[in-house]
Short mmCIF file of C-alpha atoms and ligand atoms in Angstrom, two decimals:
data_model
loop_
_atom_site.label_atom_id
_atom_site.label_comp_id
_atom_site.label_asym_id
_atom_site.label_seq_id
_atom_site.Cartn_x
_atom_site.Cartn_y
_atom_site.Cartn_z
CA MET A 1 27.16 0.51 -17.88
CA ASP A 2 28.81 -0.71 -21.11
CA LYS A 3 28.97 -4.22 -19.70
CA ILE A 4 25.31 -4.08 -18.67
CA THR A 5 24.07 -2.76 -22.02
CA ALA A 6 26.20 -5.34 -23.88
CA LEU A 7 24.89 -8.21 -21.73
CA ALA A 8 21.32 -6.90 -22.03
CA LYS A 9 21.54 -7.00 -25.82
CA ARG A 10 23.61 -10.21 -26.15
CA ARG A 11 21.31 -12.24 -23.94
CA GLY A 12 17.97 -10.80 -25.02
CA PHE A 13 17.01 -8.50 -22.15
CA ILE A 14 16.92 -5.11 -23.88
CA PHE A 15 17.42 -4.15 -27.54
CA PRO A 16 17.84 -0.70 -29.10
CA GLY A 17 14.41 0.41 -30.40
CA SER A 18 13.70 0.18 -34.17
CA GLU A 19 17.26 -1.05 -34.67
CA ILE A 20 16.91 -2.30 -38.27
CA TYR A 21 16.00 1.27 -39.28
CA GLY A 22 19.11 2.68 -37.67
CA GLY A 23 17.47 2.93 -34.24
CA LEU A 24 15.33 5.62 -32.64
CA ALA A 25 17.44 7.51 -30.12
CA ASN A 26 16.68 6.62 -26.51
CA SER A 27 13.98 4.08 -27.27
CA TRP A 28 14.44 0.53 -26.07
CA ASP A 29 12.62 -2.76 -26.61
CA TYR A 30 12.45 -5.47 -23.97
CA GLY A 31 13.37 -8.92 -25.33
CA PRO A 32 12.46 -12.41 -24.06
CA TYR A 33 14.34 -12.21 -20.74
CA GLY A 34 13.73 -8.47 -20.30
CA VAL A 35 9.97 -8.81 -20.43
CA GLU A 36 10.09 -11.64 -17.88
CA LEU A 37 12.23 -9.59 -15.53
CA LYS A 38 9.95 -6.59 -15.96
CA ASN A 39 6.83 -8.68 -15.33
CA ASN A 40 8.45 -10.16 -12.22
CA ILE A 41 9.24 -6.68 -10.86
CA LYS A 42 5.67 -5.55 -11.47
CA ARG A 43 4.30 -8.74 -9.91
CA ALA A 44 6.49 -8.30 -6.82
CA TRP A 45 5.33 -4.68 -6.49
CA TRP A 46 1.65 -5.59 -6.93
CA ASN A 47 1.98 -8.45 -4.49
CA ALA A 48 3.59 -6.29 -1.77
CA ASN A 49 1.35 -3.24 -2.25
CA VAL A 50 -2.03 -4.71 -3.22
CA TYR A 51 -2.34 -8.40 -2.35
CA GLN A 52 -0.48 -8.25 0.97
CA ARG A 53 -2.56 -5.30 2.22
CA TYR A 54 -6.22 -4.79 3.02
CA ASP A 55 -6.30 -1.09 2.32
CA VAL A 56 -4.96 -0.71 -1.25
CA TYR A 57 -7.03 -1.36 -4.39
CA GLY A 58 -5.65 -1.92 -7.88
CA MET A 59 -6.61 0.22 -10.89
CA ASP A 60 -5.89 0.52 -14.58
CA ALA A 61 -7.00 3.91 -15.91
CA ALA A 62 -7.07 5.18 -19.50
CA LEU A 63 -3.86 6.56 -20.90
CA ILE A 64 -5.47 9.48 -22.73
CA MET A 65 -7.59 11.53 -20.36
CA HIS A 66 -9.87 14.56 -20.64
CA PRO A 67 -7.65 17.59 -21.39
CA LYS A 68 -9.11 19.40 -18.38
CA VAL A 69 -7.38 16.83 -16.14
CA TRP A 70 -4.05 18.38 -17.11
CA GLU A 71 -5.30 21.90 -16.45
CA ALA A 72 -6.48 20.89 -12.99
CA SER A 73 -3.30 18.98 -12.21
CA GLY A 74 -1.14 21.96 -13.16
CA HIS A 75 0.71 20.07 -15.90
CA ILE A 76 -0.27 22.45 -18.70
CA LYS A 77 1.08 25.38 -16.74
CA ASN A 78 3.92 23.89 -14.74
CA PHE A 79 5.14 20.62 -16.26
CA SER A 80 8.14 22.05 -18.02
CA ASP A 81 11.91 22.04 -17.79
CA PRO A 82 14.19 24.97 -18.59
CA MET A 83 15.83 24.42 -21.99
CA VAL A 84 18.96 26.02 -23.44
CA GLU A 85 20.30 25.72 -26.97
CA CYS A 86 23.90 25.87 -28.17
CA LYS A 87 24.18 28.42 -30.98
CA ASN A 88 27.21 26.60 -32.37
CA CYS A 89 26.13 22.92 -32.64
CA LYS A 90 22.37 23.46 -32.15
CA SER A 91 22.20 20.81 -29.38
CA ARG A 92 19.58 21.35 -26.69
CA PHE A 93 20.04 20.71 -22.99
CA ARG A 94 18.23 21.09 -19.72
CA GLY A 95 19.14 24.47 -18.29
CA ASP A 96 19.46 22.97 -14.80
CA HIS A 97 21.91 20.29 -16.01
CA VAL A 98 24.51 22.39 -17.88
CA GLU A 99 27.75 23.71 -16.46
CA LYS A 100 27.53 27.47 -15.94
CA LYS A 101 30.57 29.56 -16.85
CA SER A 102 29.07 32.58 -15.15
CA ALA A 103 25.62 33.76 -14.12
CA THR A 104 24.83 34.62 -17.74
CA GLU A 105 26.77 31.99 -19.71
CA PHE A 106 26.90 28.19 -20.03
CA VAL A 107 29.36 25.76 -21.62
CA CYS A 108 27.87 23.44 -24.26
CA PRO A 109 28.37 19.82 -23.01
CA HIS A 110 28.56 18.69 -26.64
CA CYS A 111 31.00 21.09 -28.40
CA SER A 112 32.28 23.19 -25.44
CA ALA A 113 31.17 26.48 -27.04
CA VAL A 114 30.30 29.23 -24.56
CA ASN A 115 26.71 30.47 -24.95
CA ALA A 116 24.46 33.05 -23.36
CA PHE A 117 22.37 31.42 -20.61
CA ASN A 118 18.79 32.34 -21.39
CA PRO A 119 16.65 29.25 -20.75
CA ARG A 120 13.06 29.00 -21.95
CA GLN A 121 10.44 26.72 -20.46
CA PHE A 122 9.68 23.60 -22.51
CA ASN A 123 6.48 21.66 -21.70
CA LEU A 124 7.20 17.93 -21.49
CA MET A 125 3.79 16.61 -22.42
CA PHE A 126 3.28 14.73 -25.70
CA LYS A 127 0.42 16.30 -27.62
CA THR A 128 -1.92 14.39 -29.91
CA TYR A 129 -5.39 14.78 -31.44
CA ILE A 130 -8.54 12.78 -30.78
CA GLY A 131 -10.43 11.89 -33.96
CA PRO A 132 -9.79 12.85 -37.57
CA VAL A 133 -9.72 16.65 -37.27
CA GLU A 134 -6.50 18.18 -36.00
CA ASP A 135 -7.83 21.40 -34.51
CA SER A 136 -7.53 22.92 -31.06
CA SER A 137 -10.79 21.36 -29.83
CA ALA A 138 -9.33 17.88 -30.49
CA VAL A 139 -6.05 18.35 -28.59
CA ALA A 140 -5.24 15.64 -26.05
CA PHE A 141 -2.12 14.52 -24.20
CA LEU A 142 -0.43 11.22 -23.49
CA ARG A 143 -0.34 11.01 -19.70
CA PRO A 144 2.96 12.10 -18.14
CA GLU A 145 2.14 10.18 -14.92
CA THR A 146 -0.36 7.50 -13.95
CA ALA A 147 -1.35 9.38 -10.78
CA GLN A 148 -4.15 11.51 -12.24
CA GLY A 149 -6.06 8.41 -13.34
CA MET A 150 -6.36 7.51 -9.67
CA PHE A 151 -7.35 10.97 -8.41
CA VAL A 152 -10.21 11.24 -10.92
CA ASN A 153 -11.54 7.83 -9.80
CA PHE A 154 -11.54 8.70 -6.09
CA LEU A 155 -15.36 8.97 -6.02
CA ASN A 156 -15.90 5.80 -8.08
CA VAL A 157 -13.82 3.76 -5.65
CA ILE A 158 -15.58 5.25 -2.62
CA ASP A 159 -18.98 4.49 -4.18
CA SER A 160 -18.09 0.96 -5.30
CA ARG A 161 -15.84 -0.30 -2.48
CA HIS A 162 -16.83 1.96 0.46
CA PRO A 163 -13.32 2.16 1.92
CA LYS A 164 -12.58 4.06 5.13
CA LEU A 165 -9.59 6.36 5.48
CA PRO A 166 -6.74 5.58 5.17
CA PHE A 167 -6.92 3.68 1.88
CA GLY A 168 -5.00 3.67 -1.36
CA LEU A 169 -5.13 3.06 -5.08
CA ALA A 170 -2.30 1.37 -6.97
CA GLN A 171 -1.56 1.41 -10.66
CA ILE A 172 1.17 0.29 -13.04
CA GLY A 173 1.34 1.68 -16.55
CA LYS A 174 3.07 3.61 -19.28
CA SER A 175 3.75 7.32 -19.02
CA PHE A 176 5.22 9.66 -21.62
CA ARG A 177 7.44 12.70 -21.24
CA ASN A 178 9.12 14.57 -24.05
CA GLU A 179 12.38 14.74 -22.08
CA ILE A 180 14.91 17.29 -23.37
CA THR A 181 17.87 15.08 -22.50
CA PRO A 182 16.98 11.42 -22.13
CA GLY A 183 19.88 9.06 -21.59
CA ASN A 184 21.81 6.60 -19.46
CA PHE A 185 20.27 3.59 -21.19
CA ILE A 186 16.75 2.97 -19.78
CA PHE A 187 17.22 5.40 -16.86
CA ARG A 188 15.61 8.40 -18.57
CA THR A 189 13.48 7.75 -21.62
CA ARG A 190 10.49 9.42 -23.26
CA GLU A 191 8.27 6.36 -22.81
CA PHE A 192 8.48 4.48 -19.54
CA GLU A 193 6.43 2.59 -17.00
CA GLN A 194 5.50 3.81 -13.54
CA MET A 195 4.31 1.98 -10.43
CA GLU A 196 2.34 4.47 -8.34
CA ILE A 197 0.26 4.42 -5.18
CA GLU A 198 -2.05 7.22 -4.12
CA TYR A 199 -2.76 6.71 -0.43
CA PHE A 200 -5.59 8.85 1.00
CA VAL A 201 -5.21 9.78 4.66
CA HIS A 202 -6.76 12.10 7.19
CA PRO A 203 -4.63 15.29 7.11
CA SER A 204 -3.68 14.79 10.75
CA ASP A 205 -2.13 11.40 9.82
CA GLY A 206 -0.21 12.77 6.83
CA ASP A 207 3.28 12.97 8.30
CA ALA A 208 3.13 9.59 10.06
CA LYS A 209 1.79 7.75 7.01
CA HIS A 210 4.38 9.47 4.82
CA GLN A 211 7.14 8.01 7.01
CA GLU A 212 5.48 4.56 6.99
CA TRP A 213 5.49 4.53 3.18
CA ILE A 214 9.11 5.69 3.00
CA ASP A 215 10.09 2.79 5.27
CA SER A 216 7.95 0.27 3.43
CA ARG A 217 9.17 1.21 -0.04
CA TYR A 218 12.83 1.26 1.06
CA ALA A 219 12.38 -2.23 2.56
CA TRP A 220 10.83 -3.49 -0.71
CA TYR A 221 14.03 -2.78 -2.65
CA LEU A 222 16.17 -4.33 0.07
CA ASN A 223 13.97 -7.44 0.28
CA LEU A 224 14.39 -7.93 -3.45
CA GLY A 225 18.12 -8.01 -3.06
CA LEU A 226 19.47 -4.50 -3.72
CA LYS A 227 22.61 -4.00 -1.66
CA LYS A 228 22.14 -1.67 1.28
CA GLU A 229 25.29 0.28 0.46
CA ASN A 230 23.80 1.13 -2.96
CA LEU A 231 20.54 2.55 -1.59
CA ARG A 232 19.88 5.75 0.30
CA LEU A 233 17.04 8.05 1.27
CA ARG A 234 17.25 11.70 0.32
CA PRO A 235 14.67 14.11 1.75
CA HIS A 236 14.04 17.05 -0.57
CA ASP A 237 15.04 20.53 0.46
CA LYS A 238 12.13 22.96 0.71
CA ASP A 239 13.20 24.77 -2.48
CA GLU A 240 13.13 21.60 -4.64
CA LEU A 241 9.64 20.48 -3.61
CA ALA A 242 6.98 20.37 -6.33
CA HIS A 243 4.35 23.09 -5.96
CA TYR A 244 1.82 20.60 -4.53
CA ALA A 245 4.13 18.81 -2.06
CA ARG A 246 4.53 19.38 1.66
CA ALA A 247 7.44 16.92 1.79
CA CYS A 248 9.14 14.40 -0.46
CA THR A 249 11.85 11.80 0.05
CA ASP A 250 13.60 10.08 -2.83
CA ILE A 251 14.93 6.55 -2.72
CA GLU A 252 18.20 6.82 -4.60
CA TYR A 253 20.38 4.08 -6.08
CA GLN A 254 24.09 4.27 -6.73
CA PHE A 255 24.10 3.68 -10.50
CA PRO A 256 27.42 3.49 -12.39
CA PHE A 257 26.76 7.13 -13.39
CA GLY A 258 26.16 8.24 -9.79
CA TRP A 259 23.43 8.43 -7.14
CA SER A 260 20.09 8.94 -8.87
CA GLU A 261 16.37 8.75 -8.10
CA LEU A 262 14.65 5.38 -8.21
CA GLU A 263 11.42 6.45 -6.57
CA GLY A 264 9.92 9.52 -4.93
CA ILE A 265 7.57 9.37 -1.94
CA ALA A 266 5.65 12.62 -1.61
CA ASN A 267 3.09 14.08 0.74
CA ARG A 268 0.91 15.83 -1.87
CA THR A 269 -1.46 17.33 0.73
CA ASP A 270 -5.07 17.88 -0.41
CA PHE A 271 -3.91 19.72 -3.55
CA ASP A 272 -5.08 17.11 -6.06
CA LEU A 273 -8.57 16.46 -4.73
CA ARG A 274 -9.23 20.18 -4.25
CA GLN A 275 -8.04 20.98 -7.78
CA HIS A 276 -10.16 18.24 -9.39
CA ALA A 277 -13.15 19.24 -7.27
CA GLN A 278 -12.79 22.80 -8.48
CA PHE A 279 -12.24 21.97 -12.16
CA SER A 280 -14.85 19.18 -12.42
CA GLY A 281 -17.46 20.74 -10.14
CA LYS A 282 -17.80 17.39 -8.35
CA ASP A 283 -17.78 16.98 -4.60
CA LEU A 284 -14.54 15.09 -3.90
CA ILE A 285 -14.73 15.51 -0.16
CA TYR A 286 -14.62 12.45 2.11
CA THR A 287 -17.41 12.02 4.64
CA ASP A 288 -16.62 10.18 7.85
CA GLU A 289 -20.03 8.86 8.91
CA VAL A 290 -18.88 7.97 12.44
CA LYS A 291 -17.11 11.22 13.27
CA LYS A 292 -19.66 13.20 11.25
CA GLU A 293 -16.77 14.99 9.63
CA LYS A 294 -16.12 16.13 6.06
CA VAL A 295 -12.51 16.33 4.97
CA TYR A 296 -10.34 16.56 1.86
CA PRO A 297 -7.86 13.72 2.45
CA TYR A 298 -4.14 14.28 2.08
CA ILE A 299 -2.41 12.03 -0.44
CA ILE A 300 0.81 10.13 0.21
CA GLU A 301 2.30 9.08 -3.11
CA PRO A 302 5.05 6.47 -3.52
CA SER A 303 5.92 6.80 -7.21
CA GLY A 304 8.54 4.55 -8.78
CA GLY A 305 9.71 3.62 -12.26
CA VAL A 306 9.62 0.05 -13.55
CA ASP A 307 12.46 0.65 -16.01
CA ARG A 308 14.65 2.41 -13.46
CA SER A 309 14.22 -0.32 -10.90
CA LEU A 310 14.92 -2.93 -13.58
CA LEU A 311 18.18 -1.14 -14.36
CA ALA A 312 19.08 -1.03 -10.67
CA PHE A 313 18.29 -4.75 -10.23
CA LEU A 314 20.41 -5.61 -13.28
CA VAL A 315 23.37 -3.46 -12.18
CA ASP A 316 23.21 -4.74 -8.61
CA ALA A 317 22.97 -8.40 -9.64
CA TYR A 318 25.83 -8.28 -12.15
CA ALA A 319 28.94 -10.11 -10.94
CA GLU A 320 32.15 -11.38 -12.48
CA GLU A 321 33.76 -14.29 -10.67
CA GLN A 322 37.01 -16.09 -11.21
CA VAL A 323 36.41 -19.83 -11.65
CA LYS A 324 39.73 -21.64 -12.14
CA ASP A 325 41.18 -19.99 -15.30
CA ASP A 326 37.90 -18.58 -16.42
CA THR A 327 35.75 -15.57 -15.55
CA ARG A 328 32.10 -16.34 -15.15
CA VAL A 329 29.51 -13.58 -15.54
CA VAL A 330 26.51 -14.20 -13.33
CA LEU A 331 23.33 -12.26 -12.65
CA LYS A 332 22.58 -12.87 -8.99
CA LEU A 333 18.96 -11.78 -9.27
CA HIS A 334 16.58 -12.43 -6.37
CA LYS A 335 14.62 -15.66 -6.85
CA ASP A 336 11.36 -13.76 -7.36
CA LEU A 337 12.92 -11.66 -10.12
CA ALA A 338 15.01 -14.20 -12.04
CA PRO A 339 13.42 -14.54 -15.51
CA VAL A 340 13.95 -18.31 -15.57
CA LYS A 341 13.92 -20.44 -12.44
CA ILE A 342 15.17 -23.79 -13.81
CA ALA A 343 17.08 -24.99 -16.90
CA VAL A 344 17.22 -28.68 -17.82
CA PHE A 345 20.01 -30.20 -19.95
CA PRO A 346 20.87 -33.68 -21.22
CA LEU A 347 24.55 -34.40 -20.58
CA LEU A 348 24.83 -36.27 -23.89
CA LYS A 349 22.62 -35.17 -26.71
CA ASN A 350 23.37 -38.20 -28.87
CA ARG A 351 21.69 -40.56 -26.37
CA PRO A 352 17.94 -40.46 -27.13
CA GLU A 353 16.94 -41.92 -23.72
CA ILE A 354 18.81 -39.12 -21.93
CA VAL A 355 17.36 -36.43 -24.20
CA GLU A 356 13.84 -37.80 -23.80
CA THR A 357 14.16 -38.00 -20.01
CA ALA A 358 15.48 -34.43 -19.85
CA LYS A 359 12.65 -33.15 -22.07
CA ARG A 360 10.08 -35.01 -19.95
CA ILE A 361 11.48 -33.52 -16.73
CA ALA A 362 11.50 -30.02 -18.27
CA ALA A 363 7.90 -30.38 -19.48
CA ASP A 364 6.81 -31.53 -16.05
CA LEU A 365 8.60 -28.72 -14.18
CA LYS A 366 7.30 -26.15 -16.71
CA LYS A 367 3.77 -26.71 -15.44
CA VAL A 368 4.76 -25.16 -12.12
CA PHE A 369 7.98 -23.13 -12.56
CA VAL A 370 9.37 -21.07 -15.44
CA THR A 371 11.63 -23.72 -16.92
CA THR A 372 13.72 -23.93 -20.07
CA TYR A 373 15.34 -26.84 -21.92
CA ASP A 374 18.67 -26.53 -23.73
CA ASP A 375 20.83 -29.06 -25.53
CA THR A 376 22.71 -26.75 -27.87
CA GLY A 377 26.16 -26.93 -26.32
CA ALA A 378 28.57 -28.64 -23.95
CA ILE A 379 27.56 -28.59 -20.29
CA GLY A 380 30.08 -25.90 -19.27
CA LYS A 381 28.79 -23.57 -21.95
CA LEU A 382 25.17 -24.23 -21.00
CA TYR A 383 25.92 -23.37 -17.36
CA ARG A 384 27.62 -20.10 -18.34
CA ARG A 385 24.73 -19.14 -20.57
CA GLN A 386 22.20 -19.67 -17.77
CA ASP A 387 24.43 -17.87 -15.23
CA GLU A 388 24.44 -14.81 -17.48
CA VAL A 389 20.64 -14.57 -17.44
CA GLY A 390 20.34 -15.38 -13.75
CA THR A 391 18.70 -18.84 -13.97
CA LEU A 392 18.53 -20.16 -10.43
CA TYR A 393 19.00 -23.91 -10.92
CA CYS A 394 20.35 -26.17 -13.66
CA VAL A 395 19.24 -29.80 -13.81
CA THR A 396 21.42 -32.24 -15.72
CA VAL A 397 20.33 -35.71 -16.82
CA ASP A 398 23.23 -38.12 -17.34
CA VAL A 399 23.78 -41.82 -18.02
CA GLN A 400 23.49 -42.70 -14.38
CA SER A 401 20.12 -40.91 -14.16
CA LEU A 402 18.65 -43.65 -16.35
CA GLU A 403 19.57 -46.19 -13.69
CA ASP A 404 19.25 -44.48 -10.33
CA LYS A 405 16.44 -42.05 -11.35
CA GLN A 406 18.41 -39.13 -9.95
CA VAL A 407 19.58 -35.92 -11.61
CA THR A 408 22.25 -33.34 -10.77
CA VAL A 409 20.93 -30.00 -9.55
CA ARG A 410 23.37 -27.08 -9.62
CA ASP A 411 22.84 -23.89 -7.61
CA ARG A 412 23.57 -20.66 -9.54
CA ASP A 413 25.24 -18.76 -6.72
CA THR A 414 27.26 -21.45 -4.95
CA MET A 415 27.75 -23.65 -8.05
CA GLN A 416 27.32 -26.59 -5.67
CA GLN A 417 25.76 -29.69 -7.07
CA GLU A 418 23.59 -32.34 -5.49
CA ARG A 419 21.77 -35.44 -6.68
CA VAL A 420 18.00 -35.34 -6.36
CA GLY A 421 15.51 -38.11 -7.16
CA THR A 422 13.34 -37.27 -10.19
CA ASP A 423 10.21 -38.08 -8.17
CA LYS A 424 11.31 -35.51 -5.53
CA LEU A 425 12.22 -32.70 -7.94
CA LYS A 426 8.99 -30.70 -7.72
CA GLU A 427 8.96 -30.79 -3.95
CA TYR A 428 12.68 -29.86 -3.91
CA PHE A 429 12.02 -26.77 -6.03
CA PHE A 430 8.85 -25.86 -4.13
CA ASN A 431 10.98 -25.66 -0.99
CA LYS A 432 13.70 -23.65 -2.71
CA LEU A 433 11.43 -21.27 -4.60
CA SER A 434 8.47 -20.81 -2.26
CA GLY A 435 7.28 -17.23 -2.51
CA SER A 436 8.25 -17.03 -6.19
N1 LIG B 1 3.29 11.17 -9.91
C1 LIG B 1 4.55 11.63 -9.46
C2 LIG B 1 5.61 11.47 -10.44
O1 LIG B 1 5.37 11.11 -11.59
P1 LIG B 1 8.19 11.69 -10.77
O2 LIG B 1 9.28 11.87 -9.76
O3 LIG B 1 8.13 12.68 -11.89
O4 LIG B 1 6.84 11.69 -9.94
C3 LIG B 1 8.21 9.12 -10.55
O5 LIG B 1 8.28 10.25 -11.37
C4 LIG B 1 9.14 8.03 -11.01
O6 LIG B 1 8.93 7.74 -12.39
C5 LIG B 1 10.62 8.41 -10.93
O7 LIG B 1 11.14 8.19 -9.63
C6 LIG B 1 11.24 7.46 -11.94
O8 LIG B 1 11.46 6.19 -11.36
C7 LIG B 1 10.16 7.35 -13.00
N2 LIG B 1 10.45 8.27 -14.12
C8 LIG B 1 10.15 9.58 -14.21
N3 LIG B 1 10.57 10.09 -15.39
C9 LIG B 1 11.17 9.08 -16.06
C10 LIG B 1 11.81 8.95 -17.33
N4 LIG B 1 11.88 9.98 -18.18
N5 LIG B 1 12.32 7.75 -17.69
C11 LIG B 1 12.22 6.68 -16.87
N6 LIG B 1 11.63 6.74 -15.66
C12 LIG B 1 11.09 7.90 -15.25
#
């Protein structure tokens, strides 16, 4: 993890939040390459789950919702973690994460003091106020999940798009949780992004569709390059299921700190629609005109984190390779995820014709592919720099290019080089990068 956080900062993927003020613990800012990688992950998710399907519609709901939403969802009552405090150093921890010395005592992970184990429930929602008066009638919450924005729009989507069961809603957006113990870089933070699908099915199809989504979401991570040996499915035991869930399977990744959840795929039953129907007084039942049947659909929910998957993609892609006497660090990111697809360099920066040709080629490629131009170092250094951010191809313009109108294209992973005619470059990269 130290190598990943150092690379992320050095190369402009992820910076500590508010750093010039001493930093704000567990907040992180995405830099120039980080935001590209994040956007590429979100694009790949949207493409697979919205554009490549006929039955899933995109959404972007408000972040601050009516406070009754959180009563109906159960968050006000149930969205809490057990918290314990060390009497010696005053640190606070999740009661379910500390080492117990006995049934009634725990060991402080910070100062090793032994304390009485008497956890109290701590609600994880961030509270705020709507408008200028900070009284109880103005209380609102930052959403702790994007899901509820989709449940409350169930009727709007039925009325505007007239979908038949099964159909789904998909949304990507920020969520906020006042975590007691955030940590492990961007793995657990208080502000993060989720990618969630709420898939409405006839209750009799619930189990089969649940399995289909588990398979589809697992395949998505594999298709984007995560190594199979670092991914696993973990069905929840009955006693760890959320109060609304009939079943849930996590997709876990083997992070440097151990196997941890990347995404959960739950069968939420008809809990959500029934709750919102009851609290809003609106009829959220689905009417099947052909079967003449009224039913509360079950909801299958694949719910993943953008930041967590970004961390997994970074960790999985990181490689150190021995090249002659040197070690090269390379991010072997999938072509759809790599922040930059092509980098163009002039071999000699004191030859204006070479520099101009390289700049012209870069400008031309930029119109179609994410392309960068760099002439701030010797060629070996420029290659290493691009390897570290996962750039797929490097194009070098040299003296000979001025005569034979060919350039050298170097492949990130194999480091093999080939000469390609400048008039064939776009077609060459179209073939290499199709699907990006
Ligand atoms: N709507 C269901 C739901 O929110 P969850 O398991 O609490 O389920 C889903 O969250 C995903 O959101 C997790 O698998 C994880 O990827 C991401 N996530 C949850 N809490 C997070 C946090 N504090 N920091 C970063 N990502 C988080």
